[in-house]
Amino acid sequence: MADHAILAGKRVLLVIAGGIAAYKSLELIRRLRERGVTVRAVLTEAGARFVTPLSVQALTEDTVYRDLWSLTDESEMGHIRLSREADLLVVAPATANLLARMAAGMADDLAATVLLATDKPVLVAPAMNVRMWQHAATQANMTLLESRGVLRVGPNDGVMACNEFGPGRMAEPMEIVDAIAGFFAEAAHRPLAGRRAIVTSGPTHEPIDPVRYIANRSSGRQGHAIAAALAKLGAAVTLVSGPTRLPDPAGCRVTHIETAREMLAACEAALPADIAVCAAAVADWRVDGAGDRKLKKDGGGPPALALTENPDILATLSRPGERRPALVVGFAAETGDVLAYATAKRARKGCDWIVANDVSPGTGTFGGSDNTVHLIRADGMESWPTMAKDAVAARLAEAVAEHFTKDFKAK
Ligand code: C5P
């Protein structure tokens, strides 16, 4: 549980949408205010059918903002100012309807307009009937919002007001308070602020002709997660990504490329940097002289493709010189003798650390959501337990931050 002391003096703009769980938002206001949070509330028209503006006003000891068109609300507090004067926007309950409007970028009432106009972080506490929550539309909206950086707490499993059982119950007020405290604790933890990082991710596509290419099975999940994790710790991250099905991670500058040569050019353009993490599965070879005409089946049998070597981005970035990032991290995906190969690879590429993993068939690493890695440095090796790729990324980002903190202290 996060330390609640961090909440003192923080400003939360609470959006209360129309769901039966709105009654819990009154309790949420109290619990936040007890901890020194200033709470200002926006109530949707449907929200006002579940809790009265008077209750919200009494608990926040502030005006309740309800109407986009009300001259009074607008002259006293425009929707831009409402979000500008908050540290965090909390939507509780976040109904299926409001999540859909947020995902679509609508601005058809004060709540949606504030949520669209804000550049502040947003935490949602979904609350709805289980089937509404499980509906493909709601799930797609939630995934989209999370990919844009929207944070979520709940929903919980349980019996709902509609007498159904399943996920859909809004998180309890104290869980939401914990999530808010957790957010502020994380936001304050920025040990990589002022550092620049380059991360490569995904496969490369190497053209054979204008319609065909050589590729590999990399999903980009690990690399994208690392970019997001470094950004979360305050680094200014350039993610250089090959073609993946993933959304761009929040908080990173993303350069999309296709070939290894384009990836190298994009990395070089992103220099100088303090950190480079090469997690991409770069094709080792490309077709020599891939033309701009489609290869034809002309009865003469399959074409002989001549391959030529691609640049090694990790080795290039690791080369000693003024522009070499202070910390270069490579990956070694192996299918046996992982540690021996990875240790040799560290020396051969000239990088500082190698994150080694076993990608043998059956481990589920390629394209899967978990990863089992070993971190190899000059002074030894650590084996990490199997964890989600997000967790591997978070731990690696912390190790990077610790490296720079130690380095700084040593100087
Ligand atoms: O040589 P190998 O592909 O096994 O090395 C893997 C590591 O090297 C990964 O960090 C990968 O991102 C990087 N690499 C690279 N450019 C290449 C090949 C590999 O950056 N052309």
mmCIF file with all atom_site columns, C-alpha atoms and ligand atoms in Angstrom, residues 200 260 263 277-284 310-315 329-334 345 348-349 354, ligand 1:
data_model
loop_
_atom_site.group_PDB
_atom_site.id
_atom_site.type_symbol
_atom_site.label_atom_id
_atom_site.label_alt_id
_atom_site.label_comp_id
_atom_site.label_asym_id
_atom_site.label_entity_id
_atom_site.label_seq_id
_atom_site.pdbx_PDB_ins_code
_atom_site.Cartn_x
_atom_site.Cartn_y
_atom_site.Cartn_z
_atom_site.occupancy
_atom_site.B_iso_or_equiv
_atom_site.pdbx_formal_charge
_atom_site.auth_seq_id
_atom_site.auth_comp_id
_atom_site.auth_asym_id
_atom_site.auth_atom_id
_atom_site.pdbx_PDB_model_num
ATOM   1  C CA . THR A 1 200 ? 14.917 -0.409  -30.364 1.00 0.00 ? 200 THR A CA 1
ATOM   2  C CA . ALA A 1 260 ? 17.687 -2.530  -40.257 1.00 0.00 ? 260 ALA A CA 1
ATOM   3  C CA . MET A 1 263 ? 16.640 1.518   -37.709 1.00 0.00 ? 263 MET A CA 1
ATOM   4  C CA . VAL A 1 277 ? 18.620 -0.537  -25.074 1.00 0.00 ? 277 VAL A CA 1
ATOM   5  C CA . CYS A 1 278 ? 18.610 -2.689  -28.214 1.00 0.00 ? 278 CYS A CA 1
ATOM   6  C CA . ALA A 1 279 ? 15.677 -5.038  -27.822 1.00 0.00 ? 279 ALA A CA 1
ATOM   7  C CA . ALA A 1 280 ? 14.783 -5.246  -31.508 1.00 0.00 ? 280 ALA A CA 1
ATOM   8  C CA . ALA A 1 281 ? 15.060 -8.524  -33.382 1.00 0.00 ? 281 ALA A CA 1
ATOM   9  C CA . VAL A 1 282 ? 17.008 -7.067  -36.264 1.00 0.00 ? 282 VAL A CA 1
ATOM   10 C CA . ALA A 1 283 ? 17.325 -9.206  -39.374 1.00 0.00 ? 283 ALA A CA 1
ATOM   11 C CA . ASP A 1 284 ? 20.936 -10.230 -39.737 1.00 0.00 ? 284 ASP A CA 1
ATOM   12 C CA . ASN A 1 310 ? 22.851 -5.815  -42.229 1.00 0.00 ? 310 ASN A CA 1
ATOM   13 C CA . PRO A 1 311 ? 24.508 -3.262  -39.981 1.00 0.00 ? 311 PRO A CA 1
ATOM   14 C CA . ASP A 1 312 ? 24.678 -4.362  -36.354 1.00 0.00 ? 312 ASP A CA 1
ATOM   15 C CA . ILE A 1 313 ? 22.967 -1.533  -34.484 1.00 0.00 ? 313 ILE A CA 1
ATOM   16 C CA . LEU A 1 314 ? 23.969 -2.709  -31.019 1.00 0.00 ? 314 LEU A CA 1
ATOM   17 C CA . ALA A 1 315 ? 27.620 -3.098  -32.010 1.00 0.00 ? 315 ALA A CA 1
ATOM   18 C CA . VAL A 1 329 ? 22.221 -2.797  -23.193 1.00 0.00 ? 329 VAL A CA 1
ATOM   19 C CA . GLY A 1 330 ? 21.752 -5.628  -25.671 1.00 0.00 ? 330 GLY A CA 1
ATOM   20 C CA . PHE A 1 331 ? 19.542 -8.680  -25.765 1.00 0.00 ? 331 PHE A CA 1
ATOM   21 C CA . ALA A 1 332 ? 20.515 -12.258 -26.448 1.00 0.00 ? 332 ALA A CA 1
ATOM   22 C CA . ALA A 1 333 ? 17.704 -14.551 -27.459 1.00 0.00 ? 333 ALA A CA 1
ATOM   23 C CA . GLU A 1 334 ? 19.137 -18.042 -27.415 1.00 0.00 ? 334 GLU A CA 1
ATOM   24 C CA . LYS A 1 345 ? 27.865 -11.824 -27.136 1.00 0.00 ? 345 LYS A CA 1
ATOM   25 C CA . ARG A 1 348 ? 31.674 -9.386  -29.078 1.00 0.00 ? 348 ARG A CA 1
ATOM   26 C CA . LYS A 1 349 ? 29.207 -6.525  -29.353 1.00 0.00 ? 349 LYS A CA 1
ATOM   27 C CA . ILE A 1 354 ? 23.177 -8.226  -21.926 1.00 0.00 ? 354 ILE A CA 1
HETATM 28 O O1 . C5P B 2 .   ? 23.616 -11.006 -32.947 1.00 0.00 ? 1   C5P B O1 1
HETATM 29 P P1 . C5P B 2 .   ? 22.295 -11.201 -32.288 1.00 0.00 ? 1   C5P B P1 1
HETATM 30 O O2 . C5P B 2 .   ? 21.140 -10.906 -33.204 1.00 0.00 ? 1   C5P B O2 1
HETATM 31 O O3 . C5P B 2 .   ? 22.130 -12.486 -31.582 1.00 0.00 ? 1   C5P B O3 1
HETATM 32 O O4 . C5P B 2 .   ? 22.300 -10.090 -31.123 1.00 0.00 ? 1   C5P B O4 1
HETATM 33 C C1 . C5P B 2 .   ? 21.171 -9.688  -30.464 1.00 0.00 ? 1   C5P B C1 1
HETATM 34 C C2 . C5P B 2 .   ? 21.342 -8.277  -29.971 1.00 0.00 ? 1   C5P B C2 1
HETATM 35 O O5 . C5P B 2 .   ? 21.915 -7.475  -30.966 1.00 0.00 ? 1   C5P B O5 1
HETATM 36 C C3 . C5P B 2 .   ? 20.033 -7.639  -29.663 1.00 0.00 ? 1   C5P B C3 1
HETATM 37 O O6 . C5P B 2 .   ? 20.240 -6.677  -28.654 1.00 0.00 ? 1   C5P B O6 1
HETATM 38 C C4 . C5P B 2 .   ? 19.662 -6.972  -30.969 1.00 0.00 ? 1   C5P B C4 1
HETATM 39 O O7 . C5P B 2 .   ? 18.776 -5.890  -30.775 1.00 0.00 ? 1   C5P B O7 1
HETATM 40 C C5 . C5P B 2 .   ? 21.012 -6.505  -31.449 1.00 0.00 ? 1   C5P B C5 1
HETATM 41 N N1 . C5P B 2 .   ? 21.173 -6.462  -32.894 1.00 0.00 ? 1   C5P B N1 1
HETATM 42 C C6 . C5P B 2 .   ? 21.281 -5.238  -33.523 1.00 0.00 ? 1   C5P B C6 1
HETATM 43 N N2 . C5P B 2 .   ? 21.488 -5.180  -34.879 1.00 0.00 ? 1   C5P B N2 1
HETATM 44 C C7 . C5P B 2 .   ? 21.605 -6.301  -35.604 1.00 0.00 ? 1   C5P B C7 1
HETATM 45 C C8 . C5P B 2 .   ? 21.497 -7.559  -34.968 1.00 0.00 ? 1   C5P B C8 1
HETATM 46 C C9 . C5P B 2 .   ? 21.293 -7.607  -33.631 1.00 0.00 ? 1   C5P B C9 1
HETATM 47 O O8 . C5P B 2 .   ? 21.154 -4.213  -32.848 1.00 0.00 ? 1   C5P B O8 1
HETATM 48 N N3 . C5P B 2 .   ? 21.810 -6.225  -36.906 1.00 0.00 ? 1   C5P B N3 1
#
